[in-house]
CSV table of C-alpha atoms in Angstrom, one decimal:
chain,number,residue,atom,x,y,z
A,1,UNK,CA,-47.7,14.5,5.6
A,2,UNK,CA,-44.9,16.5,3.9
A,3,UNK,CA,-44.8,16.5,0.2
A,4,UNK,CA,-42.1,14.4,-1.4
A,5,UNK,CA,-39.5,16.6,-3.2
A,6,UNK,CA,-39.5,16.3,-7.0
A,7,UNK,CA,-36.2,14.8,-8.3
A,8,UNK,CA,-35.2,16.2,-11.7
A,9,UNK,CA,-34.3,13.4,-14.1
A,10,UNK,CA,-30.9,15.0,-14.7
A,11,UNK,CA,-30.0,14.7,-11.0
A,12,UNK,CA,-31.1,11.2,-10.3
A,13,UNK,CA,-28.6,8.5,-9.1
A,14,UNK,CA,-25.3,10.2,-10.0
A,15,UNK,CA,-23.3,13.0,-8.3
A,16,UNK,CA,-23.7,16.5,-9.6
A,17,UNK,CA,-22.5,20.0,-9.1
A,18,UNK,CA,-24.9,21.9,-6.9
A,19,UNK,CA,-24.1,25.3,-8.3
A,20,UNK,CA,-24.4,24.1,-11.9
A,21,UNK,CA,-27.8,22.5,-11.1
A,22,UNK,CA,-29.0,25.7,-9.5
A,23,UNK,CA,-27.8,27.8,-12.4
A,24,UNK,CA,-29.6,25.5,-14.8
A,25,UNK,CA,-32.8,26.0,-12.8
A,26,UNK,CA,-33.1,22.3,-11.9
A,27,UNK,CA,-33.1,22.9,-8.2
A,28,UNK,CA,-33.0,25.7,-5.7
A,29,UNK,CA,-30.0,26.4,-3.4
A,30,UNK,CA,-32.2,26.0,-0.4
A,31,UNK,CA,-33.5,22.6,-1.4
A,32,UNK,CA,-30.0,21.2,-1.4
A,33,UNK,CA,-30.0,21.4,2.4
A,34,UNK,CA,-33.1,19.1,2.5
A,35,UNK,CA,-33.3,15.4,3.1
A,36,UNK,CA,-33.5,14.5,-0.6
A,37,UNK,CA,-29.8,15.2,-1.1
A,38,UNK,CA,-26.4,14.1,0.4
A,39,UNK,CA,-23.4,16.3,0.2
A,40,UNK,CA,-20.2,14.4,-0.8
A,41,UNK,CA,-17.7,17.2,-1.4
A,42,UNK,CA,-18.0,21.0,-1.4
A,43,UNK,CA,-20.6,21.8,-4.1
A,44,UNK,CA,-21.0,18.1,-5.0
A,45,UNK,CA,-24.2,16.2,-4.1
A,46,UNK,CA,-26.0,13.0,-4.8
A,47,UNK,CA,-29.6,11.9,-4.4
A,48,UNK,CA,-30.1,10.6,-0.9
A,49,UNK,CA,-31.7,7.4,-2.2
A,50,UNK,CA,-28.5,6.7,-4.3
A,51,UNK,CA,-26.0,7.3,-1.5
A,52,UNK,CA,-23.9,4.4,-0.4
A,53,UNK,CA,-20.8,5.2,1.6
A,54,UNK,CA,-19.2,1.9,0.5
A,55,UNK,CA,-19.7,2.6,-3.2
A,56,UNK,CA,-16.3,3.6,-4.4
A,57,UNK,CA,-17.6,4.2,-7.9
A,58,UNK,CA,-20.0,6.8,-6.6
A,59,UNK,CA,-17.1,8.5,-4.8
A,60,UNK,CA,-15.1,8.4,-8.1
A,61,UNK,CA,-17.9,10.0,-10.0
A,62,UNK,CA,-18.1,12.7,-7.3
A,63,UNK,CA,-14.4,13.3,-7.5
A,64,UNK,CA,-14.7,13.8,-11.3
A,65,UNK,CA,-17.3,16.5,-10.7
A,66,UNK,CA,-15.2,18.1,-8.0
A,67,UNK,CA,-11.9,18.0,-9.9
A,68,UNK,CA,-12.8,18.4,-13.6
A,69,UNK,CA,-9.1,19.0,-14.6
A,70,UNK,CA,-7.9,15.7,-13.0
A,71,UNK,CA,-8.1,12.0,-13.6
A,72,UNK,CA,-9.0,9.1,-11.3
A,73,UNK,CA,-5.8,7.1,-11.0
A,74,UNK,CA,-3.8,4.5,-9.0
A,75,UNK,CA,-5.9,2.0,-7.0
A,76,UNK,CA,-9.1,3.8,-7.8
A,77,UNK,CA,-8.5,3.5,-11.5
A,78,UNK,CA,-7.6,-0.1,-11.0
A,79,UNK,CA,-11.0,-0.6,-9.3
A,80,UNK,CA,-12.8,0.9,-12.2
A,81,UNK,CA,-10.8,-1.4,-14.5
A,82,UNK,CA,-12.1,-4.3,-12.4
A,83,UNK,CA,-9.3,-4.9,-10.0
A,84,UNK,CA,-10.3,-4.2,-6.4
A,85,UNK,CA,-7.4,-3.9,-4.0
A,86,UNK,CA,-8.8,-1.0,-2.1
A,87,UNK,CA,-8.8,-0.9,1.7
A,88,UNK,CA,-12.1,-0.2,3.5
A,89,UNK,CA,-13.3,3.4,3.2
A,90,UNK,CA,-10.5,4.1,0.8
A,91,UNK,CA,-10.2,7.7,-0.6
A,92,UNK,CA,-10.4,8.3,-4.3
A,93,UNK,CA,-7.0,8.4,-5.8
A,94,UNK,CA,-6.7,11.2,-8.3
A,95,UNK,CA,-3.9,12.8,-10.3
A,96,UNK,CA,-4.0,16.6,-10.8
A,97,UNK,CA,-1.8,19.1,-12.6
A,98,UNK,CA,0.9,20.5,-10.4
A,99,UNK,CA,-0.8,23.9,-10.3
A,100,UNK,CA,-4.1,22.5,-8.9
A,101,UNK,CA,-4.5,22.9,-5.1
A,102,UNK,CA,-7.9,21.5,-4.1
A,103,UNK,CA,-9.3,21.6,-0.5
A,104,UNK,CA,-8.2,18.6,1.6
A,105,UNK,CA,-10.8,15.9,2.1
A,106,UNK,CA,-10.5,12.5,3.8
A,107,UNK,CA,-12.1,10.9,0.8
A,108,UNK,CA,-9.5,12.3,-1.7
A,109,UNK,CA,-5.9,11.2,-2.1
A,110,UNK,CA,-4.2,13.7,-4.5
A,111,UNK,CA,-1.0,13.1,-6.5
A,112,UNK,CA,0.4,16.1,-8.5
A,113,UNK,CA,2.1,15.2,-11.7
A,114,UNK,CA,1.6,15.7,-15.5
A,115,UNK,CA,-0.3,13.2,-17.5
A,116,UNK,CA,0.1,12.9,-21.3
A,117,UNK,CA,-2.8,13.3,-23.6
A,118,UNK,CA,-2.8,9.5,-24.2
A,119,UNK,CA,-2.7,8.7,-20.5
A,120,UNK,CA,-6.4,9.6,-19.8
A,121,UNK,CA,-9.5,8.0,-21.1
A,122,UNK,CA,-13.2,8.6,-20.3
A,123,UNK,CA,-15.2,5.5,-19.5
A,124,UNK,CA,-17.9,4.4,-17.1
A,125,UNK,CA,-20.3,7.3,-17.7
A,126,UNK,CA,-17.6,9.9,-18.5
A,127,UNK,CA,-15.3,9.5,-15.6
A,128,UNK,CA,-11.7,10.6,-16.6
A,129,UNK,CA,-9.3,7.9,-15.5
A,130,UNK,CA,-5.8,6.8,-16.4
A,131,UNK,CA,-5.5,4.2,-19.1
A,132,UNK,CA,-4.8,0.5,-18.3
A,133,UNK,CA,-1.1,0.9,-19.1
A,134,UNK,CA,-0.7,4.2,-17.1
A,135,UNK,CA,-2.6,2.7,-14.2
A,136,UNK,CA,-0.3,-0.4,-14.1
A,137,UNK,CA,2.7,1.8,-14.5
A,138,UNK,CA,1.7,4.1,-11.6
A,139,UNK,CA,0.9,1.1,-9.3
A,140,UNK,CA,4.1,-0.6,-10.3
A,141,UNK,CA,6.2,2.3,-9.1
A,142,UNK,CA,4.2,3.5,-6.1
A,143,UNK,CA,3.0,0.4,-4.3
A,144,UNK,CA,5.1,-2.0,-2.2
A,145,UNK,CA,6.6,-4.6,-4.5
A,146,UNK,CA,4.3,-7.5,-3.6
A,147,UNK,CA,1.2,-5.3,-3.9
A,148,UNK,CA,2.4,-3.9,-7.2
A,149,UNK,CA,2.9,-7.4,-8.6
A,150,UNK,CA,-0.5,-8.5,-7.4
A,151,UNK,CA,-2.1,-5.4,-9.0
A,152,UNK,CA,-0.4,-5.8,-12.4
A,153,UNK,CA,-1.1,-9.5,-12.4
A,154,UNK,CA,-4.8,-8.8,-11.8
A,155,UNK,CA,-4.9,-6.3,-14.6
A,156,UNK,CA,-3.4,-8.8,-17.0
A,157,UNK,CA,-5.6,-11.6,-15.8
A,158,UNK,CA,-8.7,-9.5,-16.5
A,159,UNK,CA,-7.4,-9.0,-20.0
A,160,UNK,CA,-7.7,-5.2,-19.8
A,161,UNK,CA,-3.9,-5.0,-20.4
A,162,UNK,CA,-1.3,-7.0,-22.2
A,163,UNK,CA,2.3,-7.5,-20.9
A,164,UNK,CA,3.6,-6.2,-24.2
A,165,UNK,CA,1.6,-3.0,-24.0
A,166,UNK,CA,2.9,-2.3,-20.5
A,167,UNK,CA,6.5,-3.0,-21.7
A,168,UNK,CA,6.2,-0.6,-24.5
A,169,UNK,CA,4.8,2.0,-22.1
A,170,UNK,CA,7.7,1.6,-19.8
A,171,UNK,CA,10.2,1.9,-22.6
A,172,UNK,CA,8.6,5.1,-23.9
A,173,UNK,CA,8.5,6.7,-20.4
A,174,UNK,CA,12.1,5.9,-19.3
A,175,UNK,CA,12.6,9.3,-17.8
A,176,UNK,CA,9.9,9.2,-15.3
A,177,UNK,CA,10.6,8.5,-11.6
A,178,UNK,CA,10.2,4.9,-10.5
A,179,UNK,CA,10.5,3.4,-14.0
A,180,UNK,CA,13.3,1.1,-12.9
A,181,UNK,CA,11.0,-0.6,-10.3
A,182,UNK,CA,8.4,-1.3,-13.0
A,183,UNK,CA,11.0,-2.6,-15.4
A,184,UNK,CA,12.3,-5.0,-12.7
A,185,UNK,CA,8.7,-6.2,-12.1
A,186,UNK,CA,7.9,-6.9,-15.7
A,187,UNK,CA,9.6,-10.4,-15.9
A,188,UNK,CA,7.7,-11.5,-12.8
A,189,UNK,CA,4.2,-10.6,-13.9
A,190,UNK,CA,1.8,-13.5,-14.6
A,191,UNK,CA,-1.6,-13.1,-16.3
A,192,UNK,CA,-2.7,-16.6,-15.2
A,193,UNK,CA,-2.5,-15.6,-11.5
A,194,UNK,CA,-6.0,-15.7,-10.0
A,195,UNK,CA,-5.6,-13.9,-6.7
A,196,UNK,CA,-3.3,-11.4,-4.9
A,197,UNK,CA,-2.1,-14.1,-2.5
A,198,UNK,CA,-1.1,-16.4,-5.4
A,199,UNK,CA,1.0,-13.5,-6.7
A,200,UNK,CA,2.6,-13.0,-3.3
A,201,UNK,CA,3.3,-16.7,-3.0
A,202,UNK,CA,5.0,-16.8,-6.4
A,203,UNK,CA,7.1,-13.8,-5.5
A,204,UNK,CA,8.3,-15.5,-2.3
A,205,UNK,CA,9.5,-18.5,-4.3
A,206,UNK,CA,11.2,-16.2,-6.8
A,207,UNK,CA,13.0,-14.1,-4.1
A,208,UNK,CA,14.2,-17.4,-2.4
A,209,UNK,CA,15.9,-18.4,-5.6
A,210,UNK,CA,13.6,-21.3,-6.3
A,211,UNK,CA,12.7,-22.3,-9.8
A,212,UNK,CA,9.7,-20.5,-11.3
A,213,UNK,CA,6.6,-22.7,-10.9
A,214,UNK,CA,4.0,-23.2,-13.6
A,215,UNK,CA,0.8,-21.3,-12.7
A,216,UNK,CA,-2.7,-22.9,-13.0
A,217,UNK,CA,-1.3,-26.2,-14.0
A,218,UNK,CA,-3.7,-28.9,-15.2
A,219,UNK,CA,-2.9,-32.4,-13.8
A,220,UNK,CA,-4.2,-35.2,-16.0
A,221,UNK,CA,-4.6,-38.9,-15.3
A,222,UNK,CA,-2.3,-40.8,-17.6
A,223,UNK,CA,-3.1,-44.2,-18.9
A,224,UNK,CA,-0.4,-45.7,-16.8
A,225,UNK,CA,-2.1,-44.3,-13.7
A,226,UNK,CA,-5.6,-45.4,-14.6
A,227,UNK,CA,-6.0,-49.0,-13.7
A,228,UNK,CA,-9.0,-51.2,-13.1
A,229,UNK,CA,-7.6,-52.6,-9.8
A,230,UNK,CA,-5.8,-55.4,-11.5
A,231,UNK,CA,-3.0,-53.3,-12.9
A,232,UNK,CA,-4.6,-53.1,-16.3
A,233,UNK,CA,-5.5,-49.9,-18.0
A,234,UNK,CA,-7.5,-51.7,-20.7
A,235,UNK,CA,-10.9,-51.0,-19.1
A,236,UNK,CA,-10.5,-47.2,-19.4
A,237,UNK,CA,-11.7,-45.2,-22.3
A,238,UNK,CA,-9.6,-43.6,-25.0
A,239,UNK,CA,-10.1,-40.2,-23.3
A,240,UNK,CA,-8.5,-41.6,-20.1
A,241,UNK,CA,-5.6,-42.9,-22.0
A,242,UNK,CA,-5.0,-39.5,-23.6
A,243,UNK,CA,-5.1,-37.9,-20.1
A,244,UNK,CA,-8.3,-37.4,-18.2
A,245,UNK,CA,-8.5,-34.1,-16.3
A,246,UNK,CA,-7.9,-34.6,-12.6
A,247,UNK,CA,-7.2,-31.2,-11.1
A,248,UNK,CA,-5.9,-27.7,-11.8
A,249,UNK,CA,-3.5,-26.4,-9.1
A,250,UNK,CA,-2.4,-22.8,-8.3
A,251,UNK,CA,1.3,-23.5,-8.9
A,252,UNK,CA,3.2,-26.6,-9.9
A,253,UNK,CA,6.6,-28.1,-10.4
A,254,UNK,CA,5.6,-30.9,-12.9
A,255,UNK,CA,9.1,-32.3,-13.1
A,256,UNK,CA,8.9,-33.2,-9.4
A,257,UNK,CA,5.1,-33.7,-9.2
A,258,UNK,CA,4.8,-31.0,-6.6
A,259,UNK,CA,1.6,-28.9,-6.4
A,260,UNK,CA,1.4,-25.7,-4.4
A,261,UNK,CA,-2.0,-24.4,-3.3
A,262,UNK,CA,-3.1,-21.2,-1.6
A,263,UNK,CA,-6.0,-21.9,0.7
A,264,UNK,CA,-8.3,-18.9,1.1
A,265,UNK,CA,-11.2,-18.6,3.5
A,266,UNK,CA,-13.7,-20.1,1.0
A,267,UNK,CA,-11.9,-23.4,1.4
A,268,UNK,CA,-13.4,-23.6,4.9
A,269,UNK,CA,-16.9,-24.0,3.6
A,270,UNK,CA,-18.2,-27.5,4.1
A,271,UNK,CA,-19.0,-28.3,0.5
A,272,UNK,CA,-15.6,-26.8,-0.7
A,273,UNK,CA,-13.8,-28.7,2.1
A,274,UNK,CA,-15.3,-32.0,1.0
A,275,UNK,CA,-14.3,-31.4,-2.6
A,276,UNK,CA,-10.8,-30.5,-1.5
A,277,UNK,CA,-10.4,-33.7,0.4
A,278,UNK,CA,-11.5,-35.9,-2.5
A,279,UNK,CA,-9.3,-33.9,-4.9
A,280,UNK,CA,-6.3,-34.1,-2.6
A,281,UNK,CA,-6.7,-37.9,-2.2
A,282,UNK,CA,-6.9,-38.3,-6.0
A,283,UNK,CA,-3.7,-36.3,-6.5
A,284,UNK,CA,-1.8,-38.3,-3.9
A,285,UNK,CA,-2.9,-41.5,-5.5
A,286,UNK,CA,-1.2,-40.5,-8.7
A,287,UNK,CA,2.0,-39.6,-6.9
A,288,UNK,CA,1.6,-35.8,-6.6
A,289,UNK,CA,2.8,-34.1,-3.4
A,290,UNK,CA,0.4,-31.2,-2.5
A,291,UNK,CA,1.7,-28.3,-0.4
A,292,UNK,CA,-1.0,-26.2,1.0
A,293,UNK,CA,-0.4,-22.7,2.5
A,294,UNK,CA,-2.6,-20.1,4.1
A,295,UNK,CA,-2.5,-16.3,4.4
A,296,UNK,CA,-0.6,-16.6,7.7
A,297,UNK,CA,2.1,-18.7,5.9
A,298,UNK,CA,2.4,-16.2,3.1
A,299,UNK,CA,2.4,-13.1,5.2
A,300,UNK,CA,4.0,-14.1,8.5
A,301,UNK,CA,5.7,-17.5,8.2
A,302,UNK,CA,7.7,-16.9,5.0
A,303,UNK,CA,10.8,-18.6,6.1
A,304,UNK,CA,9.0,-21.8,7.1
A,305,UNK,CA,7.1,-21.8,3.8
A,306,UNK,CA,10.3,-21.5,1.8
A,307,UNK,CA,11.9,-24.3,3.8
A,308,UNK,CA,8.9,-26.6,3.2
A,309,UNK,CA,9.1,-26.1,-0.6
A,310,UNK,CA,12.9,-26.4,-0.6
A,311,UNK,CA,12.7,-29.7,1.3
A,312,UNK,CA,10.0,-31.1,-1.0
A,313,UNK,CA,12.2,-30.3,-4.1
A,314,UNK,CA,15.2,-31.8,-2.5
A,315,UNK,CA,13.4,-35.0,-1.6
A,316,UNK,CA,12.0,-35.4,-5.2
A,317,UNK,CA,15.1,-34.3,-7.2
């Protein structure tokens, strides 16, 4: 039986520079070709037991070893800040000085531009990444408009960034390319948005010229709605008279009692479906109209979606 290779404590679990490890006497150059290690980039390795091709953070750590003069940025920085909008097997997005010319690699997406001293922070085990404001700024000027809004909404929702902070950053970087796009996006961002599809749905309504809906609106049962079957509200508690919580909806036009909901895949689960039916019936009983839309509506049936909302508003105005 072959002897199990000894793994130095300093090289466990996280990516490392092979040449630096050899120079430090932690490992031999020959042993790096053995089964105990996985090569990620040129001269960057990780313990085989810690390798997971789907682990984007591992790839970010490897990129930081490979490109010590750069910073993780864009969608990869957003991922480290807790906002995952990465496609499957996404490369690590990094920003490098204009003079840097690393070898091309399918797991690296390189942008060449200058970053200010205050644009980079080291977190998550020392990975250099763009700050929350710089990350939002870069996404706002590089992504398609709907994706950019969804990303900035998510950063605000996770409370890693405040709208005022981003606004100040935009004002202080007025000379950078794409700043106009971010400035136009600022009035549309919404920290209460809970999913990218909610952000996209809200943007569709805005672009159609419809009134801005209230996000995450709480619908409460008023005393006049709470009867005991005889038309009297006297049997209900004081809490009910003040307004008992009935439901929280994604978007709402309270003035017309119109609720707009995005239905994701999780709503197809049996338990969720049963709760949704009861919730929908309760809202209808109190006079609310609930419009429910799917990803297909938001992405491919935009015109019909807008017409549905317009008709509902017209009927209730």
